[in-house]
Amino acid sequence: MDKKPSPKKAPGFCSLRYGLALIMHFSNFTMITQRVSLSIAIIAMVNSSQPHGLSNASAEGPLADTLSNPSTSIKEFNTGASVYEWSPETQGIIFSSISYGIVVTLIPSGYLAGIFGAKQMLGAGLLISSLLTLFTPLAADFGVILVIVIRMIQGMAQGMAWTGQFTIWAKWAPPLERSKLTSIAGSGAAFGSFIILCVGGLISQALGWPFIFYVFGSIGCVCCLLWFTVIYDDPTHHPCISIREKEHIVASLAHQSSSPRRSVPIKAMARCLPLWAIFTGFFSHFWLCTIIITYLPTYISSVLHANIRDSGVLSSLPFIAASSCTILGGQLADFLLSRNLLRLITVRKLFSSLGLLLPSLCAVALPFVASSYVTTIILLILIPGTSNLCDSGFIINTLDVAPRYASFLMGISRGFGLVAGIISSTATGFLISQDSVSGWRNVFFLSAAINMFGMFFYITFGQAEIQDWAKEKTITRL
């Protein structure tokens, strides 16, 4: 077997490492809600008289028009707060600015987290993002330039937080529990998407759109207090950890290096095919996931002709499915490993294949079942749900092949994913602007083809053994 379990079995769910996973779940929940808040609030923020394609209608129409046309509900969500004349092009720049900010800090923050400690990096990133979320309504009054700048800085802060997590798991997660712990933590993003889509519009309607930012920015500040109080970089220095759990974690990670590093073997990494298999998997995975996150409300509205209330609820369903599948996939992966039913590399390739193949099949089928409301919704729910099985595959594979550099490599991996997201969003907008029916079909076919390429590349070159360049060099002194 690739990894051997430690002889002593430490407590499971009632343990500090699972408490860490829950706090990190809360952190990921907070960051995704802060990122998506603007997508919900902008419905009420922009001038309702702005033309927006064929779906534009007057905000003065009757209630029946509001229910039948999503764009007419802008007035319904406007409770007296400021309204801005931002064109669709300007809105696109605002939305994408946070992604550019994340790309800027992913790689350097991953490296710095490995040196200075992930607790400070992740906590600082979360705190900065939360404070900027609270400041966003005021920034909007000063002008769109300030909003774009804030979103970029917020993206840089969130990039610090995303990558810092894997430095922590390299020291806290026993090999046979990595899938389980990281899936619990990662599912917070999917659950946060579900919550913000469900309650964001209700908050705007009841209190006004600025309170979307106030509520989720305040939640982030509370999460920061919890983070800095409870979290430690290393289990050996945590004052509340039991001796039994500490011994279990240390023994299970005894084969890994815990020494600090001052240099990164860039050339060896660049020549490492198992790493390129991980990067390719990230690119393929994020390509389709970004399309679903960005264009799902548009697809439901244009293809199923749902009103804004139904569209919001239906758009949130895939993310609760994704959150559930992430946790269940992690449980199943670690069950297969702990019972010695499959080797580690087999588990990684199995879940990676399922996470790329199953959503591709659902995406290819979508254009052919567009006339069936129920079938379309089921497939839209299955795409992000099955896609998140990758969280037990190549998503955490850097912890297997190079635990010393896991945070740095996760930064690069997410960089590939963000680049895929930027390209896929642009390509999707171009394709559906030509012709809606054939455009959506081409979008899904292209996504499936990219997923298949990523799957075959990972199956061919993926590994789960620690690479030679990632091992600690031991010096024998006479």
Short mmCIF file of C-alpha atoms in Angstrom, two decimals:
data_model
loop_
_atom_site.label_atom_id
_atom_site.label_comp_id
_atom_site.label_asym_id
_atom_site.label_seq_id
_atom_site.Cartn_x
_atom_site.Cartn_y
_atom_site.Cartn_z
CA MET A 1 0.00 0.00 0.00
CA ASP A 2 1.09 3.61 -0.56
CA LYS A 3 0.48 4.70 2.99
CA LYS A 4 0.30 2.79 6.26
CA PRO A 5 -2.11 3.82 8.97
CA SER A 6 -0.70 4.63 12.35
CA PRO A 7 -1.01 1.87 14.90
CA LYS A 8 -3.00 3.97 17.38
CA LYS A 9 -6.40 5.13 16.32
CA ALA A 10 -7.13 8.64 17.51
CA PRO A 11 -10.66 9.98 18.10
CA GLY A 12 -12.54 10.75 14.90
CA PHE A 13 -15.16 13.46 14.67
CA CYS A 14 -14.73 14.52 18.31
CA SER A 15 -11.16 15.66 17.73
CA LEU A 16 -9.31 18.91 17.21
CA ARG A 17 -8.41 18.21 13.59
CA TYR A 18 -12.09 17.83 12.70
CA GLY A 19 -12.82 21.03 14.58
CA LEU A 20 -10.18 22.65 12.39
CA ALA A 21 -11.97 21.29 9.31
CA LEU A 22 -15.25 22.82 10.48
CA ILE A 23 -13.65 26.21 11.13
CA MET A 24 -12.04 26.09 7.70
CA HIS A 25 -15.45 25.13 6.27
CA PHE A 26 -16.82 28.30 7.88
CA SER A 27 -13.92 30.32 6.44
CA ASN A 28 -14.54 29.02 2.90
CA PHE A 29 -18.25 29.66 3.38
CA THR A 30 -17.48 33.25 4.36
CA MET A 31 -15.12 33.94 1.46
CA ILE A 32 -17.43 32.62 -1.25
CA THR A 33 -20.41 34.58 0.11
CA GLN A 34 -18.31 37.75 0.09
CA ARG A 35 -17.22 37.01 -3.47
CA VAL A 36 -20.73 36.32 -4.76
CA SER A 37 -22.47 39.09 -2.79
CA LEU A 38 -21.95 41.61 -5.58
CA SER A 39 -23.53 39.27 -8.13
CA ILE A 40 -26.75 39.37 -6.11
CA ALA A 41 -26.62 43.02 -5.03
CA ILE A 42 -25.87 44.38 -8.51
CA ILE A 43 -29.45 43.58 -9.57
CA ALA A 44 -30.58 46.42 -7.31
CA MET A 45 -27.45 48.54 -7.64
CA VAL A 46 -27.57 49.24 -11.37
CA ASN A 47 -29.91 51.69 -13.04
CA SER A 48 -33.13 49.84 -13.85
CA SER A 49 -33.43 51.82 -17.07
CA GLN A 50 -30.17 50.37 -18.42
CA PRO A 51 -30.88 48.27 -21.50
CA HIS A 52 -29.73 44.72 -21.11
CA GLY A 53 -30.42 42.69 -24.18
CA LEU A 54 -33.77 41.35 -25.21
CA SER A 55 -34.89 40.69 -21.68
CA ASN A 56 -35.08 44.37 -20.76
CA ALA A 57 -38.44 45.68 -19.69
CA SER A 58 -39.77 48.74 -17.91
CA ALA A 59 -39.63 48.74 -14.11
CA GLU A 60 -43.02 50.41 -14.10
CA GLY A 61 -44.85 47.34 -15.34
CA PRO A 62 -47.39 45.42 -13.31
CA LEU A 63 -46.54 42.60 -10.94
CA ALA A 64 -47.34 40.04 -13.59
CA ASP A 65 -44.57 41.45 -15.76
CA THR A 66 -42.18 41.23 -12.84
CA LEU A 67 -42.89 37.56 -12.38
CA SER A 68 -42.58 36.72 -16.04
CA ASN A 69 -39.46 38.81 -16.77
CA PRO A 70 -36.43 38.68 -14.44
CA SER A 71 -35.16 42.14 -15.35
CA THR A 72 -38.33 43.86 -14.18
CA SER A 73 -37.77 42.78 -10.59
CA ILE A 74 -34.92 45.28 -10.18
CA LYS A 75 -37.31 47.82 -8.74
CA GLU A 76 -38.68 45.22 -6.40
CA PHE A 77 -35.26 44.80 -4.82
CA ASN A 78 -34.52 48.52 -4.72
CA THR A 79 -35.39 49.74 -1.22
CA GLY A 80 -34.15 53.29 -1.49
CA ALA A 81 -30.39 52.69 -1.67
CA SER A 82 -28.29 54.33 -4.36
CA VAL A 83 -28.64 53.22 -7.96
CA TYR A 84 -25.71 53.42 -10.39
CA GLU A 85 -25.56 53.70 -14.15
CA TRP A 86 -23.12 50.88 -14.80
CA SER A 87 -23.17 49.44 -18.29
CA PRO A 88 -23.01 45.64 -18.81
CA GLU A 89 -19.40 46.05 -19.93
CA THR A 90 -18.55 47.89 -16.70
CA GLN A 91 -20.29 45.22 -14.66
CA GLY A 92 -18.21 42.57 -16.43
CA ILE A 93 -15.01 44.37 -15.47
CA ILE A 94 -16.16 44.60 -11.86
CA PHE A 95 -16.98 40.89 -11.73
CA SER A 96 -13.68 39.79 -13.27
CA SER A 97 -11.51 42.12 -11.18
CA ILE A 98 -11.61 39.80 -8.16
CA SER A 99 -10.29 36.91 -10.26
CA TYR A 100 -7.32 38.98 -11.42
CA GLY A 101 -6.58 39.82 -7.80
CA ILE A 102 -6.64 36.13 -6.83
CA VAL A 103 -4.27 35.21 -9.66
CA VAL A 104 -1.75 37.83 -8.50
CA THR A 105 -1.34 36.37 -4.99
CA LEU A 106 -1.93 32.64 -5.45
CA ILE A 107 1.67 31.61 -6.07
CA PRO A 108 3.61 34.02 -3.79
CA SER A 109 1.16 33.58 -0.90
CA GLY A 110 1.46 29.80 -1.15
CA TYR A 111 5.24 30.06 -0.86
CA LEU A 112 5.16 32.60 1.97
CA ALA A 113 2.59 30.56 3.90
CA GLY A 114 5.04 27.66 3.94
CA ILE A 115 7.71 29.90 5.50
CA PHE A 116 5.89 32.30 7.85
CA GLY A 117 2.89 30.16 8.76
CA ALA A 118 -0.49 29.67 7.18
CA LYS A 119 -2.44 30.82 10.23
CA GLN A 120 -1.33 34.42 9.79
CA MET A 121 -1.63 34.34 5.99
CA LEU A 122 -5.12 32.84 5.94
CA GLY A 123 -6.38 34.89 8.88
CA ALA A 124 -5.06 38.14 7.43
CA GLY A 125 -6.56 37.36 4.03
CA LEU A 126 -9.95 36.62 5.52
CA LEU A 127 -9.88 39.76 7.69
CA ILE A 128 -8.92 42.04 4.78
CA SER A 129 -11.61 40.51 2.57
CA SER A 130 -14.24 40.97 5.30
CA LEU A 131 -13.35 44.61 5.95
CA LEU A 132 -13.39 45.42 2.23
CA THR A 133 -16.80 43.75 1.94
CA LEU A 134 -18.14 46.09 4.64
CA PHE A 135 -16.63 49.06 2.80
CA THR A 136 -18.04 48.14 -0.65
CA PRO A 137 -21.37 50.08 -0.40
CA LEU A 138 -19.51 53.27 0.54
CA ALA A 139 -16.96 52.69 -2.22
CA ALA A 140 -19.76 52.43 -4.78
CA ASP A 141 -20.82 55.99 -3.92
CA PHE A 142 -17.30 57.24 -4.68
CA GLY A 143 -17.28 55.68 -8.14
CA VAL A 144 -16.79 52.50 -10.12
CA ILE A 145 -12.99 52.83 -10.18
CA LEU A 146 -12.80 52.47 -6.41
CA VAL A 147 -15.12 49.45 -6.53
CA ILE A 148 -12.84 47.75 -9.07
CA VAL A 149 -9.76 48.52 -6.96
CA ILE A 150 -11.44 47.14 -3.84
CA ARG A 151 -12.50 43.98 -5.66
CA MET A 152 -8.95 43.43 -6.90
CA ILE A 153 -7.49 43.86 -3.40
CA GLN A 154 -10.22 41.60 -2.05
CA GLY A 155 -9.22 38.99 -4.63
CA MET A 156 -5.59 39.27 -3.53
CA ALA A 157 -6.67 38.74 0.09
CA GLN A 158 -8.77 35.72 -0.80
CA GLY A 159 -5.91 34.30 -2.84
CA MET A 160 -3.81 34.42 0.35
CA ALA A 161 -6.52 32.58 2.25
CA TRP A 162 -7.24 29.88 -0.34
CA THR A 163 -3.66 28.66 -0.68
CA GLY A 164 -2.76 28.87 3.00
CA GLN A 165 -5.16 26.06 3.81
CA PHE A 166 -3.03 23.36 2.25
CA THR A 167 0.03 24.31 4.30
CA ILE A 168 -2.09 23.68 7.39
CA TRP A 169 -3.36 20.32 6.13
CA ALA A 170 0.19 19.20 5.33
CA LYS A 171 0.82 19.28 9.09
CA TRP A 172 -2.62 18.39 10.46
CA ALA A 173 -4.13 15.78 8.14
CA PRO A 174 -3.04 12.12 8.46
CA PRO A 175 -2.69 10.55 4.98
CA LEU A 176 -5.70 8.26 5.45
CA GLU A 177 -7.91 11.20 6.49
CA ARG A 178 -6.85 13.82 3.95
CA SER A 179 -9.79 13.31 1.62
CA LYS A 180 -12.25 13.46 4.50
CA LEU A 181 -10.81 16.54 6.21
CA THR A 182 -10.20 18.57 3.06
CA SER A 183 -13.65 17.72 1.70
CA ILE A 184 -15.32 18.94 4.89
CA ALA A 185 -13.36 22.19 4.66
CA GLY A 186 -13.82 22.63 0.91
CA SER A 187 -17.57 22.00 1.00
CA GLY A 188 -17.97 25.37 2.70
CA ALA A 189 -17.57 27.08 -0.68
CA ALA A 190 -20.43 25.14 -2.25
CA PHE A 191 -22.62 25.61 0.82
CA GLY A 192 -21.85 29.33 0.84
CA SER A 193 -22.91 29.62 -2.80
CA PHE A 194 -26.17 27.94 -1.91
CA ILE A 195 -26.85 30.26 1.03
CA ILE A 196 -25.99 33.54 -0.74
CA LEU A 197 -28.19 32.67 -3.71
CA CYS A 198 -31.08 31.77 -1.41
CA VAL A 199 -30.98 34.64 1.10
CA GLY A 200 -29.14 37.40 -0.76
CA GLY A 201 -32.22 38.55 -2.61
CA LEU A 202 -34.35 38.35 0.55
CA ILE A 203 -31.88 40.53 2.47
CA SER A 204 -31.87 43.07 -0.34
CA GLN A 205 -35.66 43.12 -0.50
CA ALA A 206 -36.15 43.44 3.26
CA LEU A 207 -33.26 45.73 4.29
CA GLY A 208 -31.68 47.08 1.11
CA TRP A 209 -28.78 45.86 -1.02
CA PRO A 210 -26.01 47.37 1.20
CA PHE A 211 -26.98 44.95 3.96
CA ILE A 212 -25.88 42.00 1.81
CA PHE A 213 -22.34 43.32 2.24
CA TYR A 214 -22.85 44.30 5.88
CA VAL A 215 -24.21 40.88 6.89
CA PHE A 216 -21.59 38.71 5.21
CA GLY A 217 -18.74 41.12 5.97
CA SER A 218 -19.67 40.96 9.65
CA ILE A 219 -19.84 37.17 9.53
CA GLY A 220 -16.32 37.20 8.14
CA CYS A 221 -15.05 39.34 11.02
CA VAL A 222 -16.56 36.89 13.52
CA CYS A 223 -14.89 34.04 11.66
CA CYS A 224 -11.54 35.86 11.92
CA LEU A 225 -11.86 36.06 15.71
CA LEU A 226 -12.55 32.35 15.83
CA TRP A 227 -9.67 31.62 13.45
CA PHE A 228 -6.97 33.54 15.34
CA THR A 229 -8.16 32.13 18.67
CA VAL A 230 -8.47 28.42 17.87
CA ILE A 231 -6.15 27.68 14.93
CA TYR A 232 -2.45 26.79 15.19
CA ASP A 233 -0.07 25.98 12.34
CA ASP A 234 1.28 22.84 13.97
CA PRO A 235 -0.55 20.31 16.18
CA THR A 236 2.55 19.90 18.37
CA HIS A 237 2.17 23.49 19.61
CA HIS A 238 -1.61 23.54 20.12
CA PRO A 239 -2.37 23.94 23.84
CA CYS A 240 -5.71 22.10 23.72
CA ILE A 241 -4.87 19.02 21.66
CA SER A 242 -4.93 15.66 23.45
CA ILE A 243 -1.71 13.66 23.75
CA ARG A 244 -3.36 10.76 21.96
CA GLU A 245 -4.39 12.83 18.95
CA LYS A 246 -1.02 14.59 18.79
CA GLU A 247 0.81 11.25 18.76
CA HIS A 248 -1.52 9.92 16.08
CA ILE A 249 -0.93 12.89 13.76
CA VAL A 250 2.84 13.00 14.33
CA ALA A 251 3.22 9.24 13.80
CA SER A 252 1.15 9.25 10.60
CA LEU A 253 3.23 12.09 9.15
CA ALA A 254 6.59 10.76 10.35
CA HIS A 255 7.73 9.99 6.78
CA GLN A 256 7.19 13.62 5.73
CA SER A 257 9.56 16.50 6.20
CA SER A 258 8.52 19.20 8.62
CA SER A 259 11.63 21.33 8.27
CA PRO A 260 11.33 24.81 6.82
CA ARG A 261 12.58 25.35 3.28
CA ARG A 262 14.29 28.34 1.75
CA SER A 263 14.26 27.39 -1.91
CA VAL A 264 11.80 25.85 -4.34
CA PRO A 265 13.01 23.33 -6.96
CA ILE A 266 11.34 25.09 -9.86
CA LYS A 267 13.22 23.19 -12.59
CA ALA A 268 12.38 19.81 -11.09
CA MET A 269 8.73 20.85 -10.74
CA ALA A 270 8.59 22.01 -14.35
CA ARG A 271 9.84 18.60 -15.54
CA CYS A 272 7.48 16.63 -13.28
CA LEU A 273 4.66 15.05 -15.33
CA PRO A 274 2.60 14.11 -12.23
CA LEU A 275 2.44 17.83 -11.40
CA TRP A 276 1.37 18.70 -14.94
CA ALA A 277 -1.34 16.04 -14.60
CA ILE A 278 -2.63 17.89 -11.54
CA PHE A 279 -2.47 21.27 -13.31
CA THR A 280 -4.32 19.86 -16.33
CA GLY A 281 -6.98 18.43 -14.04
CA PHE A 282 -7.47 21.82 -12.38
CA PHE A 283 -7.76 23.55 -15.75
CA SER A 284 -10.39 21.08 -16.99
CA HIS A 285 -12.34 21.06 -13.72
CA PHE A 286 -12.52 24.84 -13.36
CA TRP A 287 -13.49 25.32 -17.02
CA LEU A 288 -16.92 23.73 -16.60
CA CYS A 289 -17.40 24.74 -12.95
CA THR A 290 -16.89 28.43 -13.77
CA ILE A 291 -19.46 28.25 -16.56
CA ILE A 292 -22.01 26.72 -14.19
CA ILE A 293 -21.35 29.26 -11.43
CA THR A 294 -21.37 32.26 -13.77
CA TYR A 295 -24.04 31.39 -16.31
CA LEU A 296 -26.43 29.07 -14.45
CA PRO A 297 -29.03 31.79 -13.69
CA THR A 298 -28.79 32.98 -17.30
CA TYR A 299 -29.27 29.45 -18.64
CA ILE A 300 -32.27 28.78 -16.38
CA SER A 301 -33.84 32.09 -17.32
CA SER A 302 -33.27 31.85 -21.08
CA VAL A 303 -33.86 28.13 -21.62
CA LEU A 304 -36.43 27.29 -18.94
CA HIS A 305 -37.99 30.81 -18.92
CA ALA A 306 -38.09 30.88 -15.12
CA ASN A 307 -38.90 34.08 -13.21
CA ILE A 308 -36.33 35.62 -10.88
CA ARG A 309 -37.64 33.92 -7.72
CA ASP A 310 -37.63 30.47 -9.26
CA SER A 311 -34.31 31.18 -10.95
CA GLY A 312 -32.66 32.08 -7.64
CA VAL A 313 -33.90 28.96 -5.88
CA LEU A 314 -33.12 26.67 -8.79
CA SER A 315 -29.66 28.19 -9.19
CA SER A 316 -28.88 27.41 -5.55
CA LEU A 317 -29.85 23.72 -5.68
CA PRO A 318 -26.72 22.52 -7.55
CA PHE A 319 -24.49 24.00 -4.87
CA ILE A 320 -26.10 22.17 -1.96
CA ALA A 321 -25.69 19.01 -4.04
CA ALA A 322 -22.04 19.92 -4.63
CA SER A 323 -21.49 20.45 -0.90
CA SER A 324 -23.04 17.08 -0.06
CA CYS A 325 -21.08 15.22 -2.75
CA THR A 326 -17.82 16.80 -1.59
CA ILE A 327 -18.26 15.48 1.95
CA LEU A 328 -19.59 12.06 0.89
CA GLY A 329 -16.81 11.66 -1.66
CA GLY A 330 -14.19 12.38 0.99
CA GLN A 331 -15.77 9.86 3.36
CA LEU A 332 -15.85 7.18 0.67
CA ALA A 333 -12.27 7.83 -0.47
CA ASP A 334 -10.86 7.50 3.04
CA PHE A 335 -13.02 4.42 3.68
CA LEU A 336 -11.49 2.71 0.65
CA LEU A 337 -8.00 3.63 1.88
CA SER A 338 -8.49 2.73 5.54
CA ARG A 339 -9.89 -0.71 4.64
CA ASN A 340 -7.02 -1.32 2.19
CA LEU A 341 -9.52 -1.90 -0.59
CA LEU A 342 -7.68 0.30 -3.09
CA ARG A 343 -4.23 1.85 -3.36
CA LEU A 344 -3.89 5.59 -2.88
CA ILE A 345 -3.13 6.30 -6.54
CA THR A 346 -6.13 4.18 -7.57
CA VAL A 347 -8.42 6.22 -5.32
CA ARG A 348 -7.05 9.50 -6.67
CA LYS A 349 -7.52 8.42 -10.29
CA LEU A 350 -10.95 6.88 -9.63
CA PHE A 351 -12.41 10.03 -8.07
CA SER A 352 -10.71 12.28 -10.62
CA SER A 353 -12.18 10.24 -13.46
CA LEU A 354 -15.67 10.28 -11.97
CA GLY A 355 -15.41 14.01 -11.27
CA LEU A 356 -14.53 14.78 -14.89
CA LEU A 357 -16.49 12.11 -16.78
CA LEU A 358 -19.90 12.26 -15.08
CA PRO A 359 -20.42 16.06 -15.38
CA SER A 360 -19.26 15.86 -19.01
CA LEU A 361 -21.97 13.30 -19.79
CA CYS A 362 -24.57 15.50 -18.09
CA ALA A 363 -23.37 18.60 -19.98
CA VAL A 364 -23.50 16.83 -23.34
CA ALA A 365 -27.04 15.63 -22.60
CA LEU A 366 -28.37 19.09 -21.64
CA PRO A 367 -29.04 20.44 -25.16
CA PHE A 368 -31.06 17.33 -26.01
CA VAL A 369 -33.41 17.54 -22.99
CA ALA A 370 -34.02 21.31 -23.02
CA SER A 371 -37.75 20.69 -23.58
CA SER A 372 -38.00 18.77 -20.30
CA TYR A 373 -38.03 21.08 -17.29
CA VAL A 374 -37.46 18.36 -14.67
CA THR A 375 -34.72 16.53 -16.58
CA THR A 376 -32.83 19.76 -17.23
CA ILE A 377 -32.91 20.70 -13.55
CA ILE A 378 -31.72 17.22 -12.53
CA LEU A 379 -28.77 17.41 -14.93
CA LEU A 380 -27.88 20.93 -13.77
CA ILE A 381 -27.85 19.66 -10.17
CA LEU A 382 -25.71 16.66 -11.07
CA ILE A 383 -23.01 18.64 -12.91
CA PRO A 384 -21.50 20.49 -9.91
CA GLY A 385 -22.38 17.62 -7.57
CA THR A 386 -20.46 14.96 -9.49
CA SER A 387 -17.75 17.44 -10.46
CA ASN A 388 -16.83 17.92 -6.80
CA LEU A 389 -15.77 14.28 -6.57
CA CYS A 390 -12.48 15.68 -7.89
CA ASP A 391 -11.92 17.06 -4.38
CA SER A 392 -10.84 13.54 -3.38
CA GLY A 393 -8.76 13.18 -6.54
CA PHE A 394 -6.26 15.56 -8.09
CA ILE A 395 -7.48 18.52 -6.01
CA ILE A 396 -5.54 17.24 -2.97
CA ASN A 397 -2.92 15.27 -4.90
CA THR A 398 -0.22 17.85 -4.13
CA LEU A 399 -0.37 16.69 -0.51
CA ASP A 400 0.66 13.24 -1.75
CA VAL A 401 3.40 14.08 -4.25
CA ALA A 402 5.00 17.08 -2.52
CA PRO A 403 3.67 17.80 1.00
CA ARG A 404 6.58 20.18 1.71
CA TYR A 405 5.45 22.42 -1.16
CA ALA A 406 1.70 21.71 -1.01
CA SER A 407 0.65 25.32 -0.45
CA PHE A 408 2.95 26.69 -3.16
CA LEU A 409 1.76 24.07 -5.67
CA MET A 410 -1.86 24.65 -4.74
CA GLY A 411 -1.35 28.29 -5.64
CA ILE A 412 -0.08 27.30 -9.08
CA SER A 413 -2.90 24.76 -9.49
CA ARG A 414 -5.58 27.30 -8.66
CA GLY A 415 -3.87 29.72 -11.01
CA PHE A 416 -4.44 27.23 -13.84
CA GLY A 417 -8.05 26.91 -12.72
CA LEU A 418 -8.61 30.67 -12.65
CA VAL A 419 -7.10 31.08 -16.11
CA ALA A 420 -9.48 28.37 -17.33
CA GLY A 421 -12.37 30.22 -15.70
CA ILE A 422 -11.49 33.53 -17.34
CA ILE A 423 -11.18 31.90 -20.78
CA SER A 424 -14.33 29.78 -20.42
CA SER A 425 -16.44 32.75 -19.30
CA THR A 426 -15.27 34.82 -22.26
CA ALA A 427 -15.75 31.95 -24.72
CA THR A 428 -19.22 31.19 -23.39
CA GLY A 429 -20.32 34.80 -23.75
CA PHE A 430 -19.07 34.86 -27.32
CA LEU A 431 -20.70 31.55 -28.30
CA ILE A 432 -24.15 32.26 -26.88
CA SER A 433 -24.15 35.76 -28.36
CA GLN A 434 -23.98 34.28 -31.86
CA ASP A 435 -26.94 31.94 -31.50
CA SER A 436 -28.56 30.86 -28.23
CA VAL A 437 -29.48 27.27 -29.13
CA SER A 438 -26.36 26.25 -31.02
CA GLY A 439 -24.25 28.45 -28.74
CA TRP A 440 -25.20 26.56 -25.57
CA ARG A 441 -24.69 23.25 -27.36
CA ASN A 442 -21.18 24.27 -28.42
CA VAL A 443 -20.43 25.48 -24.89
CA PHE A 444 -21.30 22.13 -23.35
CA PHE A 445 -19.60 20.06 -26.05
CA LEU A 446 -16.39 22.09 -25.73
CA SER A 447 -16.47 21.74 -21.94
CA ALA A 448 -16.92 17.99 -22.19
CA ALA A 449 -14.00 17.69 -24.62
CA ILE A 450 -11.71 19.65 -22.28
CA ASN A 451 -12.79 17.51 -19.33
CA MET A 452 -12.03 14.33 -21.26
CA PHE A 453 -8.57 15.58 -22.15
CA GLY A 454 -7.87 16.40 -18.50
CA MET A 455 -9.14 12.99 -17.39
CA PHE A 456 -6.99 10.97 -19.79
CA PHE A 457 -3.92 13.09 -19.07
CA TYR A 458 -4.29 12.58 -15.31
CA ILE A 459 -4.95 8.84 -15.65
CA THR A 460 -1.81 8.52 -17.76
CA PHE A 461 0.64 10.62 -15.75
CA GLY A 462 -0.87 11.01 -12.27
CA GLN A 463 1.04 9.60 -9.28
CA ALA A 464 0.62 9.53 -5.50
CA GLU A 465 4.20 8.90 -4.31
CA ILE A 466 6.33 11.68 -2.86
CA GLN A 467 8.59 12.90 -5.65
CA ASP A 468 12.38 12.75 -5.20
CA TRP A 469 12.76 16.53 -5.41
CA ALA A 470 10.16 16.93 -2.63
CA LYS A 471 11.96 14.70 -0.14
CA GLU A 472 14.08 16.13 2.64
CA LYS A 473 17.79 15.77 2.10
CA THR A 474 19.28 14.17 5.20
CA ILE A 475 22.90 14.86 6.08
CA THR A 476 24.82 12.33 8.17
CA ARG A 477 27.32 13.93 10.54
CA LEU A 478 30.32 11.93 11.78
#
